[in-house]
PDB file of C-alpha atoms in Angstrom:
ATOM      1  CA  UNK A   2      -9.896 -41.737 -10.301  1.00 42.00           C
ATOM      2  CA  UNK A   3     -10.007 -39.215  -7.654  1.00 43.00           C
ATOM      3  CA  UNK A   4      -6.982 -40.210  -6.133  1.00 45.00           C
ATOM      4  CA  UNK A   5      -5.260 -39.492  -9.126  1.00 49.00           C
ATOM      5  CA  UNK A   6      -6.497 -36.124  -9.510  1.00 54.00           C
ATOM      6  CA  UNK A   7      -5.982 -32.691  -8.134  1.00 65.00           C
ATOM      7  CA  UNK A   8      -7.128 -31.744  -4.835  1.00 74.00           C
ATOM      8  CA  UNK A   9      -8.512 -28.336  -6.664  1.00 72.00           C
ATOM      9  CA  UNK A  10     -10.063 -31.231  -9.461  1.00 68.00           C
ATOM     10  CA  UNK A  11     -11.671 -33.226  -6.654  1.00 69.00           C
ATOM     11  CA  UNK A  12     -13.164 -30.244  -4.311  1.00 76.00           C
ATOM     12  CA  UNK A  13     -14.871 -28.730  -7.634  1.00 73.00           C
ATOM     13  CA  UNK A  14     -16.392 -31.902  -8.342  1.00 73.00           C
ATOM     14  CA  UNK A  15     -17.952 -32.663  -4.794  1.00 80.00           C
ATOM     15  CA  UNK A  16     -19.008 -28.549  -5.281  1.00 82.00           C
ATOM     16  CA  UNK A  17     -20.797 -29.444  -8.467  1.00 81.00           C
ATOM     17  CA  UNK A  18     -23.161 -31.642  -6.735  1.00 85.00           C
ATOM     18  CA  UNK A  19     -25.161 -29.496  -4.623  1.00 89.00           C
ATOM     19  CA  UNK A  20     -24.711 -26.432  -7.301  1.00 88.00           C
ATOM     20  CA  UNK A  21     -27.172 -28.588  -9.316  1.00 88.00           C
ATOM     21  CA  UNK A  22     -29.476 -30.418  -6.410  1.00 91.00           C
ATOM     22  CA  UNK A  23     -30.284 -26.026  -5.919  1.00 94.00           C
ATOM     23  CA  UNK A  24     -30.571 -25.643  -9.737  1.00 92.00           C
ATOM     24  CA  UNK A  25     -33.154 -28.275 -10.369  1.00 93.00           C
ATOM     25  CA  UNK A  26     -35.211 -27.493  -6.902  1.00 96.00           C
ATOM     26  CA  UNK A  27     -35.686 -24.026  -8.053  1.00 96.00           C
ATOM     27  CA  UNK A  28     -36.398 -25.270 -11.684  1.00 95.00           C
ATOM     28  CA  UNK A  29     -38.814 -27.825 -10.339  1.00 96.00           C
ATOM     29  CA  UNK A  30     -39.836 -24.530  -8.233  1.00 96.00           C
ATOM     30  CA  UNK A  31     -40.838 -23.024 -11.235  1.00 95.00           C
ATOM     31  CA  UNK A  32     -42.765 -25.987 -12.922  1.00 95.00           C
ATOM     32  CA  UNK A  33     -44.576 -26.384  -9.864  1.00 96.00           C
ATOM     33  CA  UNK A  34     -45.777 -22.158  -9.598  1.00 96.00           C
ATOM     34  CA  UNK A  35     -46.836 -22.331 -13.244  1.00 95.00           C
ATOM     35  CA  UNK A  36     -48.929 -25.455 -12.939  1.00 95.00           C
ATOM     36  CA  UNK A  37     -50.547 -23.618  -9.837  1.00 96.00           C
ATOM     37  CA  UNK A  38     -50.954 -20.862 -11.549  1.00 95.00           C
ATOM     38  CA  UNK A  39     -51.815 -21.802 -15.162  1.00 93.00           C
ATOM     39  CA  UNK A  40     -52.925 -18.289 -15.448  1.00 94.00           C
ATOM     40  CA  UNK A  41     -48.860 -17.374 -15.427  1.00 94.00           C
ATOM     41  CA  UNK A  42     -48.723 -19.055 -18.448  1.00 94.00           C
ATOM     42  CA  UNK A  43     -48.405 -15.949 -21.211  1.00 93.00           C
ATOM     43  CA  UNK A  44     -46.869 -15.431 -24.672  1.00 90.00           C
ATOM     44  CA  UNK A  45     -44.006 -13.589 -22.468  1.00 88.00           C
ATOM     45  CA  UNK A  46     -43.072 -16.580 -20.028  1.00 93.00           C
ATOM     46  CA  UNK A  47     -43.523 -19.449 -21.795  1.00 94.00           C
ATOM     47  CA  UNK A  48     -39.886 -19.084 -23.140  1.00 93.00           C
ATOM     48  CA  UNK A  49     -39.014 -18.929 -18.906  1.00 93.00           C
ATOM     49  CA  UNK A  50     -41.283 -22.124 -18.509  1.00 94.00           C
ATOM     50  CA  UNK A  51     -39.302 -24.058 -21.672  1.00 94.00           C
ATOM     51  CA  UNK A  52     -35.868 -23.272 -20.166  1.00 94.00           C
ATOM     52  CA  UNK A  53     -37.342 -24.960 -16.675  1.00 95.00           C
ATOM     53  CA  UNK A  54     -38.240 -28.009 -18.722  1.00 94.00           C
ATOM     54  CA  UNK A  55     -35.001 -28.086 -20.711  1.00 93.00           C
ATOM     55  CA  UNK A  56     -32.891 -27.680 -17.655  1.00 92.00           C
ATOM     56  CA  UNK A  57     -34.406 -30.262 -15.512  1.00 93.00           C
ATOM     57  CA  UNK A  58     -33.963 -32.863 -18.631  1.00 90.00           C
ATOM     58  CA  UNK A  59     -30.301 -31.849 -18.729  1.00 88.00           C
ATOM     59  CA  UNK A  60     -30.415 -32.312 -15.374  1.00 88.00           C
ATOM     60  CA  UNK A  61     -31.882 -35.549 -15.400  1.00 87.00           C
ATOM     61  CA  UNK A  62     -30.173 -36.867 -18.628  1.00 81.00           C
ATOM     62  CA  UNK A  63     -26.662 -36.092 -18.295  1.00 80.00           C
ATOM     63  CA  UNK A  64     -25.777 -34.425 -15.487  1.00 82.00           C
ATOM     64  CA  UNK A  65     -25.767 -37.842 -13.680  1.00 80.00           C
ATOM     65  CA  UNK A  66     -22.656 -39.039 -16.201  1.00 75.00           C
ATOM     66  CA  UNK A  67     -21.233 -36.299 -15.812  1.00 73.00           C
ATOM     67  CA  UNK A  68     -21.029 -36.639 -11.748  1.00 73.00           C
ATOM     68  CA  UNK A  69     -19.768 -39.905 -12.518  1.00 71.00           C
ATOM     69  CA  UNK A  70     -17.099 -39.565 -15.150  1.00 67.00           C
ATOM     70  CA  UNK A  71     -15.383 -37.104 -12.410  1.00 66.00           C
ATOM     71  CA  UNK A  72     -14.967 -39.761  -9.757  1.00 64.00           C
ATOM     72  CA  UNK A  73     -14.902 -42.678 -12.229  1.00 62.00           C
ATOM     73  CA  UNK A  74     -14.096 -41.956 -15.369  1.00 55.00           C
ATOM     74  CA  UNK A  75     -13.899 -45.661 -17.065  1.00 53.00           C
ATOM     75  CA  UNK A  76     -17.613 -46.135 -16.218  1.00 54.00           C
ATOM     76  CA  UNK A  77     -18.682 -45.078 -19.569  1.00 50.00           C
ATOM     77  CA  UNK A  78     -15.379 -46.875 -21.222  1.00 55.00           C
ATOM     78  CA  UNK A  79     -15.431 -50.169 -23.361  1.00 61.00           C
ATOM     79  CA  UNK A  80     -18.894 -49.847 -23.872  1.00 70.00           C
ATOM     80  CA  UNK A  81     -19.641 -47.782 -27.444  1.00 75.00           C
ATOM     81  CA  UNK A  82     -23.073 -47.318 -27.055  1.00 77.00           C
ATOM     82  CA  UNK A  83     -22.874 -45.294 -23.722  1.00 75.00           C
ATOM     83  CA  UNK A  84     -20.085 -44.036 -24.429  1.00 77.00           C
ATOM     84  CA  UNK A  85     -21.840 -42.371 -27.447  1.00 80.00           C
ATOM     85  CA  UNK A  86     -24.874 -41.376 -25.614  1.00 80.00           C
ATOM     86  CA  UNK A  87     -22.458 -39.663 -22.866  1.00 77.00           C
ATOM     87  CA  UNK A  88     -20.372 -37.515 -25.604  1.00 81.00           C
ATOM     88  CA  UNK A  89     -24.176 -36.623 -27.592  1.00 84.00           C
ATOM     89  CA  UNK A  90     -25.651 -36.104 -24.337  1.00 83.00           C
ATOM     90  CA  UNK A  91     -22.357 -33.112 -23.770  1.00 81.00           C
ATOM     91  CA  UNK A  92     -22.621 -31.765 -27.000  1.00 83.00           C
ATOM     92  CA  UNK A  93     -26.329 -30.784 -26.675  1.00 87.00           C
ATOM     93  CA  UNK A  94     -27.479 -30.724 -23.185  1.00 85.00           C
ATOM     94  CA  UNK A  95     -25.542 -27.630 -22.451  1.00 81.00           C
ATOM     95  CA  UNK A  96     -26.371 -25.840 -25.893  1.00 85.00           C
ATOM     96  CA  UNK A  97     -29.908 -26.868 -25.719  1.00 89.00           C
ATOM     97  CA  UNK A  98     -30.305 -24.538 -22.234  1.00 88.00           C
ATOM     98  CA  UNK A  99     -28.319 -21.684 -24.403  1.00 85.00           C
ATOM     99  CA  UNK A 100     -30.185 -21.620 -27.194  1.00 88.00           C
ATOM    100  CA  UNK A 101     -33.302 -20.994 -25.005  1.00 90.00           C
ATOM    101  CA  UNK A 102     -31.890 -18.112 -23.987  1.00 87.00           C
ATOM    102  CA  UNK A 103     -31.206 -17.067 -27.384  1.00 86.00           C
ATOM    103  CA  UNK A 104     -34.962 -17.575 -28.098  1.00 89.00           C
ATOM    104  CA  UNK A 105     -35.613 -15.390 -24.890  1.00 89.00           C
ATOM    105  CA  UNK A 106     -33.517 -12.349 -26.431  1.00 84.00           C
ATOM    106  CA  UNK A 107     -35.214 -13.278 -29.738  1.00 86.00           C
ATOM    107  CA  UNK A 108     -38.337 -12.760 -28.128  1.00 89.00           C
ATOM    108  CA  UNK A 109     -37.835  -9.630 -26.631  1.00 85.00           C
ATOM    109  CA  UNK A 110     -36.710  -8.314 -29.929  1.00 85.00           C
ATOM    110  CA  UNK A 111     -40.672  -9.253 -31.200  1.00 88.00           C
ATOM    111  CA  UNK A 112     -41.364  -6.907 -28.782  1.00 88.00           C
ATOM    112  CA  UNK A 113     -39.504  -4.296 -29.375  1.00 88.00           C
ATOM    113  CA  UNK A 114     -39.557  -4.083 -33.545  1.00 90.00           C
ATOM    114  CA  UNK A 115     -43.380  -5.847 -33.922  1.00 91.00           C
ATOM    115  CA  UNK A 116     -45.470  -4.733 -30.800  1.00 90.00           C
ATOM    116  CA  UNK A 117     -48.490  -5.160 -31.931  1.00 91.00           C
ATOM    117  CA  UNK A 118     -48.081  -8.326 -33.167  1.00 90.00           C
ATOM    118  CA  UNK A 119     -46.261  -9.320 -30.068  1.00 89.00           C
ATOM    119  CA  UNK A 120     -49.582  -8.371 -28.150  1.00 88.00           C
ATOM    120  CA  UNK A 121     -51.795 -10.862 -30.439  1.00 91.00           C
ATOM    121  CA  UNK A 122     -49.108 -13.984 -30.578  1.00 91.00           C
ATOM    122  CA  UNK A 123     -50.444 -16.978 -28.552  1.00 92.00           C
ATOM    123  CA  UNK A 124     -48.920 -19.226 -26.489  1.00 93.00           C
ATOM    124  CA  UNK A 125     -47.993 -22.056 -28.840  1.00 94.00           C
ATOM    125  CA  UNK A 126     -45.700 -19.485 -30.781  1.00 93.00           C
ATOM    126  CA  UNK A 127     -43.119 -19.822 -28.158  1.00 93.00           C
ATOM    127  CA  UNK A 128     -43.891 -23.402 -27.853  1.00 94.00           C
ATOM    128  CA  UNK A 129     -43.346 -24.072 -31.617  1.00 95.00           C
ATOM    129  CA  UNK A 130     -39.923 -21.772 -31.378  1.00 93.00           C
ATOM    130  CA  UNK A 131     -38.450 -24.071 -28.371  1.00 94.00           C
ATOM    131  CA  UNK A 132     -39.304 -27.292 -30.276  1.00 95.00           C
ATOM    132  CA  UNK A 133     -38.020 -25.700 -33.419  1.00 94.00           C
ATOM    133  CA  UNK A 134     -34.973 -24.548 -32.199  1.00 91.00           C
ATOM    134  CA  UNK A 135     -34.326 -27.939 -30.587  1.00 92.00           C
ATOM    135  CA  UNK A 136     -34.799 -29.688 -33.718  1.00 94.00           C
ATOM    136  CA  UNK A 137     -32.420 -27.566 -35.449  1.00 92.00           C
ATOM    137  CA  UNK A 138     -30.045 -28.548 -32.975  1.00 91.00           C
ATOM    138  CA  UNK A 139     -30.393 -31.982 -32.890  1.00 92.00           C
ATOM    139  CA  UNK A 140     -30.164 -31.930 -36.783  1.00 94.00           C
ATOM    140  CA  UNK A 141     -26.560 -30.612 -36.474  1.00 92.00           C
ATOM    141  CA  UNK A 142     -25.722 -33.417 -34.594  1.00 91.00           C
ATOM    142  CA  UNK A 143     -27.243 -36.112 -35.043  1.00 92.00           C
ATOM    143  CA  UNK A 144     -24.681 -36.668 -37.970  1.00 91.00           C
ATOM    144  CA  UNK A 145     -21.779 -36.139 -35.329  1.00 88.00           C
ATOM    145  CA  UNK A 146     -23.507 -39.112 -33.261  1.00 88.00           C
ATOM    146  CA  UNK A 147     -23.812 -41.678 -35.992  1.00 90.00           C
ATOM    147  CA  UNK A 148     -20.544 -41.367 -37.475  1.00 89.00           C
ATOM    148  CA  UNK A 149     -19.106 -41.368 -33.886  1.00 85.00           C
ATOM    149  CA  UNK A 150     -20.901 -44.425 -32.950  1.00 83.00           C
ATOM    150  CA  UNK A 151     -20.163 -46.328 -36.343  1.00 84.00           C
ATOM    151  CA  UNK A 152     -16.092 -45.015 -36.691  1.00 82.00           C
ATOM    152  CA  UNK A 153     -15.486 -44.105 -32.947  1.00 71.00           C
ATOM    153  CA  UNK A 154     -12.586 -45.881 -31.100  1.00 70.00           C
ATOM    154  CA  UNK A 155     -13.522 -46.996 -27.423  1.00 66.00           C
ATOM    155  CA  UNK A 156     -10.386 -48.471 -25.828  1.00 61.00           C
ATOM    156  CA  UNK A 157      -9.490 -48.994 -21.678  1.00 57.00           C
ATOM    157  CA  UNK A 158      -7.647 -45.237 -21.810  1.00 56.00           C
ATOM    158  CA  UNK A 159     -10.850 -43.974 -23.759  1.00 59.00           C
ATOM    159  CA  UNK A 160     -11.964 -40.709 -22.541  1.00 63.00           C
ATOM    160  CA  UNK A 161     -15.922 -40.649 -23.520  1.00 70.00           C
ATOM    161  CA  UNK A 162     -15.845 -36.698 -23.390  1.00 64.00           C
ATOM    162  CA  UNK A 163     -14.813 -36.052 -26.325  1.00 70.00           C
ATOM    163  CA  UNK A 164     -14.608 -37.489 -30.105  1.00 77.00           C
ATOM    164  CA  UNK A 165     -11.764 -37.624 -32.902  1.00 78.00           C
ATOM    165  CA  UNK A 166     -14.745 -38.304 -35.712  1.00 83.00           C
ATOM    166  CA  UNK A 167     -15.849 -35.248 -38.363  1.00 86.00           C
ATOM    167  CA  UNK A 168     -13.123 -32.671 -36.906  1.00 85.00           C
ATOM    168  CA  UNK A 169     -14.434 -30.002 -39.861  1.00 91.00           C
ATOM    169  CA  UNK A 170     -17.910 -30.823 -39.215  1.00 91.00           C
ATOM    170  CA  UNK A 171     -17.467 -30.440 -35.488  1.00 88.00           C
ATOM    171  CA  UNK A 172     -16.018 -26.758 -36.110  1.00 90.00           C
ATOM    172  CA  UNK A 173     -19.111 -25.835 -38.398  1.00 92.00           C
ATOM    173  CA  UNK A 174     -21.317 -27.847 -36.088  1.00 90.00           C
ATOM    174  CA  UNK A 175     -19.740 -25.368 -32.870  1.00 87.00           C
ATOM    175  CA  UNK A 176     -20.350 -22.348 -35.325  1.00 89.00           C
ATOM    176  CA  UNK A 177     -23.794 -22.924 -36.356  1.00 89.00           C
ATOM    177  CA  UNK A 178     -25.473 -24.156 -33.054  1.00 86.00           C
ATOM    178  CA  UNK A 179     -23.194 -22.332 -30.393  1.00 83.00           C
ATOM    179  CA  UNK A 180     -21.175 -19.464 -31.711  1.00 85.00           C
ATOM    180  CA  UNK A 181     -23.354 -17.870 -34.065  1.00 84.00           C
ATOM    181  CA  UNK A 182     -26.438 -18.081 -31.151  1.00 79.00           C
ATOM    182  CA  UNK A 183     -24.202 -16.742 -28.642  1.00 78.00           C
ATOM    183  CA  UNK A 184     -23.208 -13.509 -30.521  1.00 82.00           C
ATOM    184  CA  UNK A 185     -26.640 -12.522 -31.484  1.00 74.00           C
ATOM    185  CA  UNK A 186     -27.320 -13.209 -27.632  1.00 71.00           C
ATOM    186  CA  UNK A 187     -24.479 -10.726 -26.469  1.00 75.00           C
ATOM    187  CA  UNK A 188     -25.318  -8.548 -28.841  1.00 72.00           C
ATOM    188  CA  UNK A 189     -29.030  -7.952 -28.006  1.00 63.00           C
ATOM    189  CA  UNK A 190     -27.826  -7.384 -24.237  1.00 62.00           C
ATOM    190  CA  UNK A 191     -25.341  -4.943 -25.122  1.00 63.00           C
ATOM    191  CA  UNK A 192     -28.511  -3.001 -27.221  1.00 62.00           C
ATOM    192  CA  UNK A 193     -30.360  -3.082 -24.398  1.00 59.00           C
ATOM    193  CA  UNK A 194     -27.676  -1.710 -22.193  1.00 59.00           C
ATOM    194  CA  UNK A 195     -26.808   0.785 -24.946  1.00 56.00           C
TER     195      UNK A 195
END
């Protein structure tokens, strides 16, 4: 409960709030130039157009527990089901947004080894990568979420942030969908700074 809590605690939480009202009105921003402008639309910026969409579901999904688990953190306790779709909802909101931005660097690789074949790729190649890439994700943890659900305790003191269930899977699952992604990320921008 906030009274509980540190001041510092409290006065980041009340900051997060407008931090993401101004993330999702540019995002919606974006959405709203490229269905202006469908012309925008190009094998090059339909990676920036993905990340818009998967941001304002994040957004839209979890961002709204996550508001309220700082201010009242028993709303999701005592109730399994939420409580489940909270913690799954953390795990790959977040990870979804990074592993666009792995895609991104990905993409500007294409460019850079296969440029002729960069030229000729269509639209729907970047399309197909997002959706890809998201189902690989959601593959890693969809596991994760069922065990959770079906051997997860949910008690008064529960805090639905995290989970006790599949500790070795949830170090490969960590590895394979945030670690791994995020080195190849850093370094492709320290190539391109090289």
């Amino acid at each position: 409960m906030p009274s509980s809590t540190p001041i510092l605690f409290q006065i980041v939480s009340y900051l997060r709030i407008p931090v993401i009202l101004i993330g999702v009105l540019a995002n919606i921003e974006i959405l709203i130039t490229f269905i202006r402008r469908p012309c925008l639309i190009t094998p090059f910026t339909i990676h920036i157009l993905n990340l818009a969409v998967i941001n304002l579901f994040t957004a839209a999904l979890y961002e709204p527990f996550a508001i309220a688990r700082y201010f009242y953190r028993e709303i999701s306790v005592g109730n399994r089901g939420l409580c489940g779709l909270v913690k799954y909802c953390q795990w790959t909101t977040g990870i979804m947004a990074r592993l666009q931005h792995c895609l991104i660097c990905f993409d500007r690789w294409l460019a850079i080894i296969f440029p002729i074949w960069y030229r000729q790729k269509k639209v729907s190649f970047g399309v197909k990568a997002t959706l890809l890439a998201l189902l690989y994700h959601h593959i890693w943890y969809l596991p994760l979420f069922i065990t959770d659900l079906a051997q997860g305790i949910v008690t008064p003191t529960t805090d639905c942030g995290f989970t006790l269930v599949l500790p070795q899977y949830q170090t490969v699952v960590r590895f394979t969908t945030t670690y791994i992604p995020i080195t190849l990320m850093a370094s492709n921008e320290a190539e391109n700074y090289a």
